[in-house]
Short mmCIF file of C-alpha atoms in Angstrom, two decimals:
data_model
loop_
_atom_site.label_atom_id
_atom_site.label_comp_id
_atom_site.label_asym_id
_atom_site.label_seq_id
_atom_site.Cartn_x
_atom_site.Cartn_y
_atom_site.Cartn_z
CA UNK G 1 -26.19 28.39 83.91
CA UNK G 2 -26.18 25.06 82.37
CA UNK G 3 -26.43 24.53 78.26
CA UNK G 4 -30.20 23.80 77.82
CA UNK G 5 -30.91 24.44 74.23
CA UNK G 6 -30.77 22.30 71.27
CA UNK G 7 -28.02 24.90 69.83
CA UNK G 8 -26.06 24.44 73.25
CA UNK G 9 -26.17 20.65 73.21
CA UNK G 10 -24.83 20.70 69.23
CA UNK G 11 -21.94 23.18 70.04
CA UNK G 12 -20.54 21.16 72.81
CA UNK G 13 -20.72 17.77 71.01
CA UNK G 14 -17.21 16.00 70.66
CA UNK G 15 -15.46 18.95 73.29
CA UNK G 16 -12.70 19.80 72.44
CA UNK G 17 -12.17 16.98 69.77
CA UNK G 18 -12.40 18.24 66.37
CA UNK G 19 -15.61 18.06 64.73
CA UNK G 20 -14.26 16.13 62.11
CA UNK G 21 -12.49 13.51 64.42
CA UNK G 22 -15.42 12.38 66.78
CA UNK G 23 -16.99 10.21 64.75
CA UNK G 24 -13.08 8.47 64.51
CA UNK G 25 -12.95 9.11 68.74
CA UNK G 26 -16.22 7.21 68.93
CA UNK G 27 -14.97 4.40 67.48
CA UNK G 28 -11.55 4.24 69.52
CA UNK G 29 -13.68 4.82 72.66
CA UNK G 30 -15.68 1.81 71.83
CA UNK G 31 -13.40 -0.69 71.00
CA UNK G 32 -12.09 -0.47 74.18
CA UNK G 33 -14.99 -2.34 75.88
CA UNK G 34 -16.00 -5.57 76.28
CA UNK G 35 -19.44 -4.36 74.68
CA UNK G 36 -17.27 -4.36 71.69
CA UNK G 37 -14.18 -7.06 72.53
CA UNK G 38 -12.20 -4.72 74.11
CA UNK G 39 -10.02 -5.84 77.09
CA UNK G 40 -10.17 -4.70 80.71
CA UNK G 41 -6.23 -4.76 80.81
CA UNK G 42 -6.22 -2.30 77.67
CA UNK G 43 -8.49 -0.34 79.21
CA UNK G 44 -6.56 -0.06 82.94
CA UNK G 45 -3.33 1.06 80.66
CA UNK G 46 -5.17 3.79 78.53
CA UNK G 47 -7.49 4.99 80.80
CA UNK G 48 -6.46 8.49 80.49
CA UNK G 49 -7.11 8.49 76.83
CA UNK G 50 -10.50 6.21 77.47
CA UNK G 51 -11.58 8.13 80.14
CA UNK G 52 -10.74 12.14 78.51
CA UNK G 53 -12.05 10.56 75.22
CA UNK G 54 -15.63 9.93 77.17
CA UNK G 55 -16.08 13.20 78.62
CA UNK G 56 -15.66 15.14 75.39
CA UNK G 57 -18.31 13.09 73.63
CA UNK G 58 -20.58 12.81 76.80
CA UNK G 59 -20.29 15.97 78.46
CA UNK G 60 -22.85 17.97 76.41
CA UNK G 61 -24.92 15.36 76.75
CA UNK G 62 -24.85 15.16 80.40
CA UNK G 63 -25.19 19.10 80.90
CA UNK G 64 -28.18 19.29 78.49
CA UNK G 65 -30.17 15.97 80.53
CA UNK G 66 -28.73 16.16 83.89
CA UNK G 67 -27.94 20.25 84.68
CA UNK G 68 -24.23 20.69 86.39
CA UNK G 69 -23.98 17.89 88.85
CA UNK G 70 -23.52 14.74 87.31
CA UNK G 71 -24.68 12.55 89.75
CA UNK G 72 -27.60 10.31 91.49
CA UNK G 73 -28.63 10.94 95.03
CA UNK G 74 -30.39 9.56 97.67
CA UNK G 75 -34.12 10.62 97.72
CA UNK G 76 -36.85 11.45 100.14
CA UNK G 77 -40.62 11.28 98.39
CA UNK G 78 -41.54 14.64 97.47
CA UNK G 79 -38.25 15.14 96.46
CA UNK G 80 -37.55 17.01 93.37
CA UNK G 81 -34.05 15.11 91.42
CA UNK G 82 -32.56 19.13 91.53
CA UNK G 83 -33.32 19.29 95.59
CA UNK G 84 -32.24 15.71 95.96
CA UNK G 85 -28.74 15.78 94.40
CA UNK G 86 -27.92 19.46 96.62
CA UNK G 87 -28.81 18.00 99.42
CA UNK G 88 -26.67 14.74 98.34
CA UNK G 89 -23.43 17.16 98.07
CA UNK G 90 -24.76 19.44 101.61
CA UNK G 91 -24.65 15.80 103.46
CA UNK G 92 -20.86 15.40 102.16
CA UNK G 93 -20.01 18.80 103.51
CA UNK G 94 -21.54 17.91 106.83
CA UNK G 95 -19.91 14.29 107.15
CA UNK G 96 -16.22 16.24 106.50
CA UNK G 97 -17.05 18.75 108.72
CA UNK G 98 -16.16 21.71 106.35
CA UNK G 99 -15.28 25.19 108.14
CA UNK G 100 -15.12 28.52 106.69
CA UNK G 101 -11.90 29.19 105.49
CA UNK G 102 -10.89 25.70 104.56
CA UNK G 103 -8.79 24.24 101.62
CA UNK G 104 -10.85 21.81 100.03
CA UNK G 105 -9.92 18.91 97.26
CA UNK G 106 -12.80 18.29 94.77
CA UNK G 107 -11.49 14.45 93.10
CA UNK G 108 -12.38 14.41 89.65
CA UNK G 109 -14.96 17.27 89.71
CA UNK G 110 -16.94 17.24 86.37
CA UNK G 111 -17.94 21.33 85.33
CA UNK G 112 -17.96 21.76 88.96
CA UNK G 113 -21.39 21.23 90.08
CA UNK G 114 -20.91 20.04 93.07
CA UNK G 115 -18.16 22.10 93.87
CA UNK G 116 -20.23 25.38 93.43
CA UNK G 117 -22.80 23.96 95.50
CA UNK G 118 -20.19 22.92 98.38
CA UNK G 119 -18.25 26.12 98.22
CA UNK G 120 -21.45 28.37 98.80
CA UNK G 121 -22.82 25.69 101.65
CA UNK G 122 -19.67 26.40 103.45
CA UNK G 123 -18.00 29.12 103.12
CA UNK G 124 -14.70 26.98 101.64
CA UNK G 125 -12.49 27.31 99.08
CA UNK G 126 -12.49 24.45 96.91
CA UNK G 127 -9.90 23.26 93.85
CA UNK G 128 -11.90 21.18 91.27
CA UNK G 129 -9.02 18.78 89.77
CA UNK G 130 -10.32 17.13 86.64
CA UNK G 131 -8.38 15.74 83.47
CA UNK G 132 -10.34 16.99 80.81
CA UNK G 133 -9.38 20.46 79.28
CA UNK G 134 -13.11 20.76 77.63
CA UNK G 135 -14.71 20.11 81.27
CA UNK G 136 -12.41 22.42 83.19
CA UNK G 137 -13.16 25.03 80.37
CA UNK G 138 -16.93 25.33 80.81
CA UNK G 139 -15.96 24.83 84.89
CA UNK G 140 -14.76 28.18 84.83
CA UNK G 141 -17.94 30.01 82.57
CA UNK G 142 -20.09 28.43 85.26
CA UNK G 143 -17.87 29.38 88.21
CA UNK G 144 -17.96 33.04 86.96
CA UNK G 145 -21.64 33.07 86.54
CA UNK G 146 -21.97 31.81 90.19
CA UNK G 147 -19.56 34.09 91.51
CA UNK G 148 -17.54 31.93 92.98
CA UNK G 149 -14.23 32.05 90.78
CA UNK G 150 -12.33 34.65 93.42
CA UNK G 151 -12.40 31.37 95.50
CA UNK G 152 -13.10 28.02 93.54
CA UNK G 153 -10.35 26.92 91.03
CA UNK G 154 -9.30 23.90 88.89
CA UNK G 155 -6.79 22.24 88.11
CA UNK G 156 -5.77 19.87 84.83
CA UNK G 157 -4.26 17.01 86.28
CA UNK G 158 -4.36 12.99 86.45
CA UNK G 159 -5.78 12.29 90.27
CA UNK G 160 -3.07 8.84 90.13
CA UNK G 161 -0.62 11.44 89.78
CA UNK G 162 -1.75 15.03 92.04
CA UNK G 163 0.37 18.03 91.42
CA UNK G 164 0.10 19.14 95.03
CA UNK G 165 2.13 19.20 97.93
CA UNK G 166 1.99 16.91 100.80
CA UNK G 167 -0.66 17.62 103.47
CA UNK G 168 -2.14 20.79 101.87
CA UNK G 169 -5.64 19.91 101.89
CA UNK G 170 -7.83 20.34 105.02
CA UNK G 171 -10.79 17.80 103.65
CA UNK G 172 -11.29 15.74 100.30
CA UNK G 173 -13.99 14.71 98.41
CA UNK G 174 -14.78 12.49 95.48
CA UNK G 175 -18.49 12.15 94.00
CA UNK G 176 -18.87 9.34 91.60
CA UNK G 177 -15.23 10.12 89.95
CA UNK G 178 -12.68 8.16 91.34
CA UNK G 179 -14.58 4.61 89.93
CA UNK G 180 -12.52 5.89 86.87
CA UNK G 181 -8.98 5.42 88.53
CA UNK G 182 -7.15 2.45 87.25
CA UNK G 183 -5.90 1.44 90.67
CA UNK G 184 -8.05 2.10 93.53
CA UNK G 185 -4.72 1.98 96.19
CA UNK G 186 -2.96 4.07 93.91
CA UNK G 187 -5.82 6.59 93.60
CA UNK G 188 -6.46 6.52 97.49
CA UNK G 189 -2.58 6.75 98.18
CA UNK G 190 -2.39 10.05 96.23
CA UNK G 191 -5.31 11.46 97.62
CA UNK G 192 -4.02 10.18 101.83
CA UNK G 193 -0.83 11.74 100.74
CA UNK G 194 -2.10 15.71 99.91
CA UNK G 195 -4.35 15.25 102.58
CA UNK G 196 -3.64 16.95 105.76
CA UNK G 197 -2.84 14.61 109.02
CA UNK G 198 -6.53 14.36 111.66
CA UNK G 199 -8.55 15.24 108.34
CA UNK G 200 -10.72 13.41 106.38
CA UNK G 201 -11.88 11.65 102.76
CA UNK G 202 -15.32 10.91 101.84
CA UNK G 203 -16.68 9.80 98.48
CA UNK G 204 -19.63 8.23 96.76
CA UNK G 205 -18.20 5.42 95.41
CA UNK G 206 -19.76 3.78 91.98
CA UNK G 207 -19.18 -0.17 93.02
CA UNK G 208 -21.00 -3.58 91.83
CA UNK G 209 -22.57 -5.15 95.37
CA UNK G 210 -22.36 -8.44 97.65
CA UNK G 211 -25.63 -9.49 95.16
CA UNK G 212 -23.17 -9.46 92.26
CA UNK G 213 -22.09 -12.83 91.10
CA UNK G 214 -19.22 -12.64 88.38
CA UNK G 215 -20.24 -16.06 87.48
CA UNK G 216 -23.46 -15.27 85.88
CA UNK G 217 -23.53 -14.05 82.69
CA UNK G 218 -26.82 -11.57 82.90
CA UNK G 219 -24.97 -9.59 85.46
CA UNK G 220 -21.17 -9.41 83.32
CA UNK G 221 -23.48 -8.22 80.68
CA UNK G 222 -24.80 -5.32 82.61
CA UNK G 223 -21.46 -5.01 84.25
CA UNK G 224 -20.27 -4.05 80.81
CA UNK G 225 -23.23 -2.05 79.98
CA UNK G 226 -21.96 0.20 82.66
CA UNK G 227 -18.34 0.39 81.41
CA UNK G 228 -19.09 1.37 77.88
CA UNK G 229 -21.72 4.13 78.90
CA UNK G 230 -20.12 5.89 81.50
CA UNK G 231 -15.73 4.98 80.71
CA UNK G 232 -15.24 2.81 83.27
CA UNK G 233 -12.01 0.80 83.02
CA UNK G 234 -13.62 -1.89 85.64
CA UNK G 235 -16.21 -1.35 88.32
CA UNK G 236 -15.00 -2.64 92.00
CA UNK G 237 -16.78 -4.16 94.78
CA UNK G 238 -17.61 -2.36 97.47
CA UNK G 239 -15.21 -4.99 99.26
CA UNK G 240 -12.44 -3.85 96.98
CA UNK G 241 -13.11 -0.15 97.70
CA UNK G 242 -12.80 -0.66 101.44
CA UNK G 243 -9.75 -2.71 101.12
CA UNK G 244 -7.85 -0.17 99.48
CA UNK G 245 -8.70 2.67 101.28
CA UNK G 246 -7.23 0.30 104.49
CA UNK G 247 -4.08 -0.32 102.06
CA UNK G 248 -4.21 3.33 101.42
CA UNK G 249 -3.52 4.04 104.62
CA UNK G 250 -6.81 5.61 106.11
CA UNK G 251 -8.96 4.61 108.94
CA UNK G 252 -12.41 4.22 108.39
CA UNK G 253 -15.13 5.85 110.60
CA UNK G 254 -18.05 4.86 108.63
CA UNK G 255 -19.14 3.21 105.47
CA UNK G 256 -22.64 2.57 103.68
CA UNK G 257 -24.43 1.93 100.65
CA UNK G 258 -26.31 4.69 100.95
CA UNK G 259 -28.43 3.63 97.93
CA UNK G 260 -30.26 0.47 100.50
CA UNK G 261 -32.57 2.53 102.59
CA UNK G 262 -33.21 5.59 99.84
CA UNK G 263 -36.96 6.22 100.30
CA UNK G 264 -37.31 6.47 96.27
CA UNK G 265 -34.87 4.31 94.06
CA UNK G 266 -31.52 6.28 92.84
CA UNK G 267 -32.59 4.98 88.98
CA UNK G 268 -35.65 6.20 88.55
CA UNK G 269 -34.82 9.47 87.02
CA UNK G 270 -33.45 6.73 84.21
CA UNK G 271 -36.46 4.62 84.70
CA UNK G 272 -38.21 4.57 81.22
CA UNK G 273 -41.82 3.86 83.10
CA UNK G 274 -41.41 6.74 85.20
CA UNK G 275 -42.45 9.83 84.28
CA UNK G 276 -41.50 13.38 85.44
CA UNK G 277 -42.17 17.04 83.92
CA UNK G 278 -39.28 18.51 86.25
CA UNK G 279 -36.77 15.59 84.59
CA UNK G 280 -38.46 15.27 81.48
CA UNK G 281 -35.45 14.83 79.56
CA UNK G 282 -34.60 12.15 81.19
CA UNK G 283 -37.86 10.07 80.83
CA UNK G 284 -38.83 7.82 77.38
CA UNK G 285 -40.80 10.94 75.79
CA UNK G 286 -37.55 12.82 76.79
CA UNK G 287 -34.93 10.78 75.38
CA UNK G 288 -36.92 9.74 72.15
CA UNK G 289 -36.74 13.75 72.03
CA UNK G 290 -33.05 14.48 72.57
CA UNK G 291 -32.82 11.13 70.51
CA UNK G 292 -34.47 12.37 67.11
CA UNK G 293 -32.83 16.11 67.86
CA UNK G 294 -29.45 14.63 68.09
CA UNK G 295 -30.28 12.37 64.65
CA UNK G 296 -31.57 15.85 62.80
CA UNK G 297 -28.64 18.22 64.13
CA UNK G 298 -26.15 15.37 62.74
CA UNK G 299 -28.02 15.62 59.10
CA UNK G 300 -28.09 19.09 58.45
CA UNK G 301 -23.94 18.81 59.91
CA UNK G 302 -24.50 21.47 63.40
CA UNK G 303 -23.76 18.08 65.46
CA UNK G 304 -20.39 16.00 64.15
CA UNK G 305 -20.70 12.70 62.45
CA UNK G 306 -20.59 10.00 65.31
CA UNK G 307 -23.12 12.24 67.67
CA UNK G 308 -26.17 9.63 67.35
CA UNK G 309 -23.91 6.79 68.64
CA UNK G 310 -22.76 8.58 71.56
CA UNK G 311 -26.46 9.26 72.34
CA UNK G 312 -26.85 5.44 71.60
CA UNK G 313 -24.30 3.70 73.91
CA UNK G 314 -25.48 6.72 76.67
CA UNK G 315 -28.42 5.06 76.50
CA UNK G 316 -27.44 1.91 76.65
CA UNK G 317 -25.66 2.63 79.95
CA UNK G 318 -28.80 4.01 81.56
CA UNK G 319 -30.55 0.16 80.66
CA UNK G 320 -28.09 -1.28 82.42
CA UNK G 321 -27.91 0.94 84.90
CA UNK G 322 -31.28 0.21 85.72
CA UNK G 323 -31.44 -2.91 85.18
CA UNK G 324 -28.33 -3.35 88.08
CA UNK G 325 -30.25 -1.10 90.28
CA UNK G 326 -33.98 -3.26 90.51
CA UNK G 327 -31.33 -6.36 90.72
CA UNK G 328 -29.81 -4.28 93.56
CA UNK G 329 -26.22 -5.61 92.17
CA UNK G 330 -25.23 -2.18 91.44
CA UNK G 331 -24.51 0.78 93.31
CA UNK G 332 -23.58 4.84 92.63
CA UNK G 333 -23.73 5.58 95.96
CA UNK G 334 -21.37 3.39 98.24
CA UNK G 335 -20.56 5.87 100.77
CA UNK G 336 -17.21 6.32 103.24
CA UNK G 337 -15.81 8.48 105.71
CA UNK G 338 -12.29 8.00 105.91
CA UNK G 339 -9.75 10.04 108.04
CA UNK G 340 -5.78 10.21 107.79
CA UNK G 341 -4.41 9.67 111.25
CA UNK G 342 -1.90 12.29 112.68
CA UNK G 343 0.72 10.01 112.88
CA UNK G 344 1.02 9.12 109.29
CA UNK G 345 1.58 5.66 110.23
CA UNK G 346 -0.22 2.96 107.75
#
């Protein structure tokens, strides 16, 4: 089960940085964001170190507000958030078509959430590849617990760079992870190339919209909101996304921004006028909460230095997150169905 407790979020602060070192790690993560002059070009080249840096200071966070799935959904009214983001991951399973039996790629897979979720739905077998040792650690507590570790894995690995043999997965999925890839060819060319020939790709893509204009400076602002609070080297169009998926080599069945026609807006579990007692973590009362928790673990030294000013620039994501979402500029949930024709041909 998920770390709940106030004694839960303060052991997993920093991952597996040393205690000592995250205030240090904060800082490095910072600088390279606009937020704080950093440069996009930086951030491309070290995204590895960005993007493993983010995840040891956010996870716990994350896990303690959100439960295992880190991710927004699409949501019917009289939705719970919990029944919402299962039935987010069941509609991926349905779009690839999963069988019983299958071999099934999990792109940058968090502590497995979604994985679990997929794995039970349908009977597969699922490898959760993920960079960061601290994420993949508590994947495999939680995979235990569930039961599902005889047939779920992971694997520690850079998704530009997939330690897997060619055509050796039956379906792939990414859910809000591979917006952290430096290149999105280079991403979709690794994932087309351990993907088996007839089979598919689908993701939920994180992507700035048509409504974006790079020329105004409100939206660069919450553009780079974004980036700091959630280690985003850039965030791509959905234009770009389709482009390189076509460069990739993939043929598209479908695409959608699946966030247009959701009955109830993706952001307002982030919404600070919303209230909810079944995400009341998430809501003002709930983050002024976790907010003065994380301040009074830091003074009496169970959370490391540098704890309060991950909580701060999380927060500062979720504003602009938001913010991008009523200004319908930003998206989480740019959907695709992609397929890998038998030919290989691109």
């Amino acid at each position: 089960m998920s770390k709940t407790g106030a004694l839960d979020l303060a052991s997993g602060l920093g991952g597996k940085i040393e205690k000592n070192e995250v205030l240090s790690a904060v800082d490095q993560y910072e600088k390279y964001h606009v937020y704080y002059g950093g440069d996009q070009e930086e951030r491309k080249a070290n995204y590895t170190d960005m993007v493993n840096k983010y995840y040891d200071l956010a996870t716990s966070f994350y896990e303690f507000g959100w439960g295992e799935s880190f991710h927004f959904a699409h949501r019917w009214k009289g939705e719970s958030l919990r029944e919402s983001i299962k039935r987010h991951e069941h509609f991926l399973a349905l779009q690839l078509g999963l069988k019983p039996g299958q071999k099934v790629l999990d792109v940058g897979c968090g502590i497995g959430g979604p994985l679990r979720e997929i794995a039970r739905f349908s009977s597969t077998s699922v490898t959760g590849l993920n960079n960061n040792e601290y994420q993949i650690t508590r994947g495999k507590e939680l995979n235990q617990i569930a039961g599902v570790d005889k047939t779920c894995n992971f694997v520690k690995a850079d998704f530009m760079k997939m330690p897997f043999p060619e055509d050796n997965f039956d379906a792939v999925y990414a859910i809000e992870a591979t917006c952290h890839a430096p290149d999105a060819v280079g991403c979709y060319k690794e994932i087309y190339r351990v993907l088996k020939p007839g089979q598919c790709f689908a993701a939920y893509e994180w992507c700035m919209t048509d409504a974006f204009d790079p020329n105004n400076q409100e939206h660069l602002k919450i553009k780079a909101e974004i980036e700091l609070g959630d280690g985003l080297p850039d965030i791509r169009s959905t234009t770009q996304c389709l482009d390189a998926l076509k460069k990739a080599g993939f043929e598209v069945i479908w695409e959608k921004d699946l966030a247009a026609d959701s009955p109830l807006p993706w952001y307002l579990p982030l919404d600070t006028s919303h209230f909810s007692l079944t995400s009341f973590r998430l809501t003002a009362v709930g983050r002024f909460f976790t907010r003065n928790l994380v301040k009074a673990l830091e003074f009496v030294g169970l959370a490391p230095k540098g704890s309060q000013r991950v909580q701060a620039f999380l927060e500062k994501a979720a504003e602009g997150l938001v913010v991008g979402g009523k200004k319908e500029i930003f998206t989480p949930m740019y959907f695709f169905l992609a397929r890998k024709p038998y030919s290989g041909a691109h």
